[in-house]
């Protein structure tokens, strides 16, 4: 699929306006704005505790924000339950894996198709009449994704016995099975070695290119973010401190100070001035 | 409905509630340290009652010695249960632990009556039967003494939890891994909690045994104890004290006020209604801590 | 070979998802079904009426509960009360002249409607707290049944079940009730087997494993928890109705006490949480262990003149029963189904033991 | 769990053990009675002693040679008050040709009624079960053979009347366990209160009655002239203790039949002096049949339980039921010595017992095709600190009211199966 490179208002996939959310006395998000355009990969970065995951949780509906609105494809979804948001073609992966133990890899990915299926107890009872055809149809889609993510060998393994790196891939496959328009990836490369990281990076890019999906990527690894993101937004203490093209954003002194501390920022700035 | 009767009912409710509270205390102790629900706590009280009767009649010990012996035996028994059974249940779903303790209850309900006979056994602490009458209000001597002893034991447990060993037990209840890393012997703390819970159950078994005699029905006190521990908050020891009084008075007044209206023993379901209401309105009880789930 | 996985190739997705891909399993299932169908002609009435019939009914109930506990991960300590609702509804309906077929459905509906109330608690709380609230509801329903004369049948607190007909056949004697129970059990079993391979069952499993992750992939936990309670209670209600009509033949409040609920939970767990086969194993074990221990100890005592007191003699089965539950949880928490599976796997991969997982 | 030989062995041997055949008696002709009773759950307070008495009497009968070359085999088993287990036992008995079943549990008796009637096996419901089963025309195979709760209630009120000469304006309260069994006598008390003019009030307590703390203050404040407490097992001892602790006069306190010496021992033998109860069979060791048992059974080491229990109230009730069952058997042999030895055959005998007193143990029992209660006779006894002392002669009271109730409910059973 060809990527369109326009940025008209109709192409905004997700728009967050003035999001505020606190836990106890702690303000985790302070008037954060965020926009994702069609077909782009937006990197959301920031040091630990800067509010990235909280932001994701607000977007996906886990914590309703105290103030502000979230709009998905022009529809206000601010106080919708997560499953209702999922039905609007948003999918997500978790920082600490949230696969369903006790189910096979295949069943986990099939669960990703949930929003497209019509589960019912009656259909279950009359499986051969009502459910079988639907199951088979969705199975085809899932097999395609299994091929795409190269998970054929472990298809029938219980998901908990699969190595961690592959589990991340299964989770991504589950999210893709929903055929989302917006994919939210919460640290998909945490705890991975270089080779696995490269794999996942490739899958993310392929997914964007082949499956017509916009991506919000939360990531720690700067190298990955700068390599694949179209734009980047940096959070610190619940505020946006920088935004823009990745290379520009990471050069921003406030970003450097947020990451490396005040002194390092000054030193870097001084070095820049000297040069 | 006359006022004096209300007073009498309220007083007996408070006292009986405190006696229930002693069993609830064990449930809370175990939940607080190990996060497990012990549904065999009523059966432990029954076992404690039987043990006391056995020491007093079969072994011929004087009552005070029989009580000490039973407390010691049950302490060990509690630790043994933890060591042999519950420790292996760590990481299993809640329902497994519930079923295990229910199995334990069934087992104990077979052992006590099987070994010592199923007829009701008297357990005489030497409390006189004659009532205490203040003004026009009658106070039941057996419940007065039972309630007072229970209150003392509950307060003593609260005090214990503020002592050094208590601080360690609290640490265990907060975070087992962290406690481990600062050198607290988590397993030992849990074992102590079980020993203590079994001993407290025994104390309750003895008090209730002196009131109603010892037989399998002692294990039925579990339901009241559950109501108290849920109302007070499963992880709040101080909550037991207040919840015990509330449950006791509620039951007592329900008997006095509702029974004549509906013509049935409503006391049976007061505990159930309290459990249900608590869970619907304030699931973590009056003093329990709410657990926030992190995604 | 009969008992090998090797060499079985599937060409269609449906074939891969069939219930018993192995020839051996198909033969076994066929054999069991044949045996059950032929039982009234081959088996002694005693075994038919007081072993097979209650076994089928208790297994059906255990399956219904297993949908909730094993399938959706919701603890229910008040399933006996759910069955009581079904039993009382159907008996009252049948007594007022409504055909049994309709009464069965309405019994299920009533149980399901009230079962949702249990489920409503599940939306607020989970785990231990859910166990407590269902326990409380068991007590409240018991109390209601025995205290409303209109339900329990007045002073004598018993309601005889009138003779009913199902699809034109009078449900009397041992044979027809047996076939009714067998039919019901077959339907529930098929349903439960299918739960394992449809989106409905997967949605429940997702809630069981991680309810927040289930939400994020689009499973409305609210809806599906209620649905699980609905379906499970419906099954419980229908089983309760059939139990009353085909087996108990007279309903009294004592029959559906907490003991029944605990018995059913024990069946589910000893059999294996979430396992269809396990429910059958568990029901057999929990239902018959006390009878079996009792008969065995009674025989031993009279045969060999064991000099033990009546009290001890009659309480030993109770101790063994309790010990059995404890042992199962400690030694094989996955239940009888897992033990069966171990045996099966042993033969499946023989002689390559190292392949076993 | 790994599968190994040990598991298989254990499972296998367990399977074999359970299915051993009945004990093989030396080629004797047997009449089989089944006693599936509750030894482990609700009826534990009575079953052990009852069963001991029943078994001792049957041993006595067998030791004396039985009847017509037949001996009685009594199969005792625990049903744990659990209906599937009781049904299993019943069905097994049916298959093995048993002619009588004695479940000694009200819920089990209720649950087995339809089966007993359909399968024509005599079900004895001693001092338990449905009170209206006294109507032999509706319940041909249900045999209370003992004064039902309505007869007991009537006799208790009759005793109060004889003490006070007049009950007009008096207050009688019933403290009862809140189960069908506890609520059962209420209609009789109400009917009699209309006839005799006393005021009647009820106080239900939750089963099993181990906690009655809130009941007795109310009873005390109600200032009753007479108190009747109606429960079983732990409910009775707790009721007694609470009555004492609330300072109620014990000599105006009466129980139904379910109060025994061991209950008094639990509360305190001296503390309970004066308490009244209904009695259906004489207590103590004086009756000739108890003496015979002591001599011919217990002294020979064939007693079914501890010797100390012989002669207790519940033991004697067990003897009473053993004796009545055997008397029914005798009558059956009189009527048809050659059998066939089936349920209906024994039924004929059980329904034609005439003036049977078991040599002074019982009030005269007479059963007919209509009356399965046997006359509803009993007496009131008073605890003197060591034993229960009779306060009245054997007799029955207000049987017109009692039978009114019996007919009312048996009609309902016949008509609508309630």
Short mmCIF file of C-alpha atoms in Angstrom, two decimals, chain B residues 30-194:
data_model
loop_
_atom_site.label_atom_id
_atom_site.label_comp_id
_atom_site.label_asym_id
_atom_site.label_seq_id
_atom_site.Cartn_x
_atom_site.Cartn_y
_atom_site.Cartn_z
CA UNK B 30 -3.41 -15.11 58.03
CA UNK B 31 -4.72 -12.99 55.22
CA UNK B 32 -2.56 -10.08 56.24
CA UNK B 33 0.68 -12.00 56.30
CA UNK B 34 0.21 -14.50 53.52
CA UNK B 35 -2.69 -13.19 51.47
CA UNK B 36 -4.57 -16.47 51.84
CA UNK B 37 -8.11 -16.92 53.02
CA UNK B 38 -8.43 -19.59 55.66
CA UNK B 39 -11.93 -21.01 55.56
CA UNK B 40 -10.96 -23.69 58.06
CA UNK B 41 -10.71 -21.18 60.89
CA UNK B 42 -14.06 -22.29 62.34
CA UNK B 43 -12.94 -25.90 62.16
CA UNK B 44 -9.71 -24.94 63.93
CA UNK B 45 -11.80 -23.46 66.74
CA UNK B 46 -13.70 -26.72 66.91
CA UNK B 47 -10.47 -28.71 66.95
CA UNK B 48 -9.17 -26.48 69.73
CA UNK B 49 -12.30 -27.12 71.75
CA UNK B 50 -11.97 -30.86 71.25
CA UNK B 51 -8.29 -30.76 72.16
CA UNK B 52 -9.08 -28.97 75.41
CA UNK B 53 -11.82 -31.42 76.30
CA UNK B 54 -9.51 -34.31 75.46
CA UNK B 55 -6.70 -33.00 77.65
CA UNK B 56 -9.11 -32.35 80.50
CA UNK B 57 -11.07 -35.58 80.44
CA UNK B 58 -8.93 -38.22 78.75
CA UNK B 59 -5.58 -37.08 80.09
CA UNK B 60 -7.10 -35.90 83.34
CA UNK B 61 -5.32 -32.56 83.42
CA UNK B 62 -6.76 -29.70 85.46
CA UNK B 63 -8.59 -27.19 83.27
CA UNK B 64 -5.86 -24.52 83.24
CA UNK B 65 -3.25 -27.08 82.21
CA UNK B 66 -5.56 -28.52 79.59
CA UNK B 67 -6.05 -25.07 78.13
CA UNK B 68 -2.33 -24.41 77.95
CA UNK B 69 -1.70 -27.81 76.45
CA UNK B 70 -4.42 -27.30 73.86
CA UNK B 71 -3.11 -23.85 72.96
CA UNK B 72 0.39 -25.24 72.51
CA UNK B 73 -0.81 -28.21 70.50
CA UNK B 74 -2.92 -26.07 68.23
CA UNK B 75 -0.11 -23.56 67.77
CA UNK B 76 2.03 -26.39 66.49
CA UNK B 77 -0.88 -27.70 64.48
CA UNK B 78 -1.35 -24.34 62.82
CA UNK B 79 2.32 -24.11 61.90
CA UNK B 80 2.22 -27.65 60.61
CA UNK B 81 -0.78 -26.89 58.40
CA UNK B 82 1.08 -23.94 56.94
CA UNK B 83 4.27 -25.91 56.43
CA UNK B 84 2.71 -29.01 54.91
CA UNK B 85 -0.17 -27.57 52.95
CA UNK B 86 -0.47 -23.86 52.45
CA UNK B 87 3.15 -23.23 51.58
CA UNK B 88 2.72 -25.42 48.55
CA UNK B 89 -0.25 -23.40 47.40
CA UNK B 90 1.68 -20.23 46.72
CA UNK B 91 1.01 -19.06 43.20
CA UNK B 92 -2.10 -21.19 42.82
CA UNK B 93 -5.43 -19.55 42.06
CA UNK B 94 -7.50 -18.31 44.98
CA UNK B 95 -10.09 -21.00 44.50
CA UNK B 96 -7.48 -23.70 45.14
CA UNK B 97 -6.69 -22.25 48.53
CA UNK B 98 -10.36 -21.88 49.34
CA UNK B 99 -10.98 -25.49 48.41
CA UNK B 100 -7.95 -26.67 50.33
CA UNK B 101 -9.10 -25.02 53.52
CA UNK B 102 -12.61 -26.34 52.94
CA UNK B 103 -11.10 -29.80 52.58
CA UNK B 104 -9.26 -29.22 55.81
CA UNK B 105 -12.52 -28.24 57.45
CA UNK B 106 -14.19 -31.45 56.26
CA UNK B 107 -11.23 -33.43 57.51
CA UNK B 108 -11.21 -31.80 60.94
CA UNK B 109 -14.94 -32.24 61.23
CA UNK B 110 -14.35 -35.94 60.84
CA UNK B 111 -11.42 -36.16 63.23
CA UNK B 112 -12.87 -34.39 66.27
CA UNK B 113 -16.19 -36.19 66.57
CA UNK B 114 -14.69 -39.41 65.22
CA UNK B 115 -12.07 -39.66 67.93
CA UNK B 116 -13.97 -38.20 70.85
CA UNK B 117 -17.57 -39.08 70.06
CA UNK B 118 -20.17 -37.00 68.36
CA UNK B 119 -22.35 -36.10 71.35
CA UNK B 120 -21.96 -32.58 72.72
CA UNK B 121 -19.07 -32.42 75.19
CA UNK B 122 -19.22 -30.13 78.20
CA UNK B 123 -16.34 -27.74 78.74
CA UNK B 124 -16.60 -26.15 82.16
CA UNK B 125 -14.46 -23.11 82.84
CA UNK B 126 -16.07 -22.64 86.21
CA UNK B 127 -18.08 -19.61 85.17
CA UNK B 128 -21.19 -19.40 87.32
CA UNK B 129 -24.47 -19.56 85.46
CA UNK B 130 -26.39 -17.07 87.57
CA UNK B 131 -27.09 -13.83 85.69
CA UNK B 132 -25.80 -10.39 86.64
CA UNK B 133 -28.62 -7.92 87.01
CA UNK B 134 -27.93 -4.19 86.95
CA UNK B 135 -31.06 -2.20 87.53
CA UNK B 136 -33.53 -3.99 85.36
CA UNK B 137 -30.98 -5.06 82.79
CA UNK B 138 -29.81 -8.63 82.79
CA UNK B 139 -26.30 -9.38 81.66
CA UNK B 140 -25.38 -12.88 80.71
CA UNK B 141 -22.37 -13.81 82.82
CA UNK B 142 -20.97 -16.33 80.37
CA UNK B 143 -20.96 -13.83 77.51
CA UNK B 144 -19.65 -11.05 79.72
CA UNK B 145 -16.58 -13.03 80.63
CA UNK B 146 -16.21 -14.49 77.15
CA UNK B 147 -16.56 -11.08 75.54
CA UNK B 148 -14.10 -9.48 77.93
CA UNK B 149 -11.46 -12.14 77.34
CA UNK B 150 -11.97 -11.86 73.59
CA UNK B 151 -11.63 -8.10 73.67
CA UNK B 152 -8.40 -8.43 75.67
CA UNK B 153 -6.99 -10.94 73.22
CA UNK B 154 -7.89 -8.79 70.25
CA UNK B 155 -6.30 -5.72 71.82
CA UNK B 156 -3.24 -7.76 72.75
CA UNK B 157 -2.91 -8.83 69.13
CA UNK B 158 -3.15 -5.25 67.96
CA UNK B 159 -0.41 -4.37 70.46
CA UNK B 160 1.69 -7.26 69.24
CA UNK B 161 1.42 -5.94 65.75
CA UNK B 162 2.87 -2.66 66.91
CA UNK B 163 5.81 -4.38 68.58
CA UNK B 164 9.00 -5.34 66.82
CA UNK B 165 7.87 -8.71 65.66
CA UNK B 166 4.65 -7.10 64.57
CA UNK B 167 6.50 -4.61 62.44
CA UNK B 168 8.19 -7.48 60.69
CA UNK B 169 4.90 -9.22 60.14
CA UNK B 170 3.49 -6.04 58.73
CA UNK B 171 6.43 -5.73 56.41
CA UNK B 172 5.77 -9.24 55.19
CA UNK B 173 2.19 -8.35 54.56
CA UNK B 174 3.19 -5.27 52.58
CA UNK B 175 5.70 -6.83 50.29
CA UNK B 176 7.08 -10.30 50.65
CA UNK B 177 9.94 -9.90 48.22
CA UNK B 178 11.09 -6.63 49.74
CA UNK B 179 10.90 -8.08 53.24
CA UNK B 180 12.95 -11.00 52.07
CA UNK B 181 15.62 -8.73 50.72
CA UNK B 182 16.00 -6.81 53.96
CA UNK B 183 16.55 -10.02 55.85
CA UNK B 184 13.13 -10.78 57.32
CA UNK B 185 12.46 -14.47 57.36
CA UNK B 186 9.19 -14.35 55.51
CA UNK B 187 8.40 -18.02 55.92
CA UNK B 188 8.91 -17.85 59.64
CA UNK B 189 6.65 -14.83 59.94
CA UNK B 190 3.90 -16.62 58.02
CA UNK B 191 4.35 -19.70 60.16
CA UNK B 192 4.05 -17.56 63.29
CA UNK B 193 0.88 -16.01 61.92
CA UNK B 194 -0.59 -19.46 61.42
#
